[in-house]
Amino acid sequence: MSERIVPSGPFRLRASAEFGFGQRHAARFDGVMRMAFALDGTFEPVAVAVRQAEDDGPVEVEVLGSADVDRVVAQTARVLSLDHDAASYPEVGQRDPVVGKLMELRPGLRPPLFHSPYEAAAWAVLSARQPALQMATVRDRLAAEHGRVFRIAGQELPAFPSPEALLAVDRVPGLPELKVQRLHAVARAASDGLLDVDRLRALRPEEAHAQVLTLPGIGPFYAALVVLRAVGFADVPVTEEPRALELMGRLYGLGRPATADDVGRLSEPWRPWRTWTAVLVRAAGPLLGTPEER
């Protein structure tokens, strides 16, 4: 079964498919973006093959599995930030010349999100104080052994296990017992609805952040990751991401990483897309020189 999503504003699927972070590996785009994930609410394993025939054009979502197609497509839209009317997003680049140059370097980039707050919180537990590549391998093995493996457009991809399945895992090779206990805490929170995406979206971002902070092993940085890169708030200033602060300091000639006060001042022209623009800074900033070099 296939459905179509029509983007409002610029969108290039290639930019999302080649953007690697968290549970998603950066990969060479072959025309298909493959995703397997636990469905919001029911945690049923599902998979999609996403295609786009032309830049900024309609996106075709092929749904695999027996779940409700509309719900799978809605979640896919959120993951790709296609659930926003982004017609005004390019205006940020007109107001801020630095952002305009970044948009030229990464045209059509929207923030690709974690599949769900549940998966983002699990990744936060896995990756805290650990090498990301090593933990990505652990995550993939955990999904392959305790989730469901789909064959998507000629490639196999596992969906992360449901909270019930995760709670049944007693040990994970490569993880200390404390991290397994914390994964269980995430699974219980997801089962209880604490990590429900609609519930978190109904809160103010700072309220959602405070609630995610109650999970054991998740500090301010990872709570911000869950809230901003899984719930999908588009207009929150990013003050907890060291690399983004470093890049802002360089791009705007501060001579040091940006502070929270700097972010508040510099990101004012970015409204109502401050989160999106911060992700663009993180993705394209390394390709742009300092003010003196420009």
Coordinates of C-alpha atoms in Angstrom, one line a residue, residues 9 15 21 34 36 54 75 83 89 96 100 124 131 141-142 160 166 187 245 272 283 287:
G9 CA 7.9 24.3 1.2
A15 CA 19.1 15.3 2.3
F21 CA 22.5 10.4 13.5
R34 CA 14.2 2.8 4.2
A36 CA 11.6 0.3 10.2
E54 CA 11.9 15.1 -8.1
Q75 CA 4.5 9.0 11.7
D83 CA 4.0 17.4 9.0
Y89 CA 11.1 28.6 6.2
D96 CA 19.9 36.1 8.0
G100 CA 20.9 31.8 3.5
A124 CA 20.1 8.3 24.9
P131 CA 31.2 5.7 21.3
R141 CA 21.8 -6.2 17.2
L142 CA 19.2 -5.6 19.9
F160 CA 13.3 -1.6 17.4
L166 CA 12.5 -4.9 25.6
A187 CA 10.3 0.7 28.2
L245 CA 27.1 26.3 19.9
P272 CA 9.4 30.4 13.9
A283 CA 24.6 20.0 9.2
L287 CA 31.2 23.6 5.1

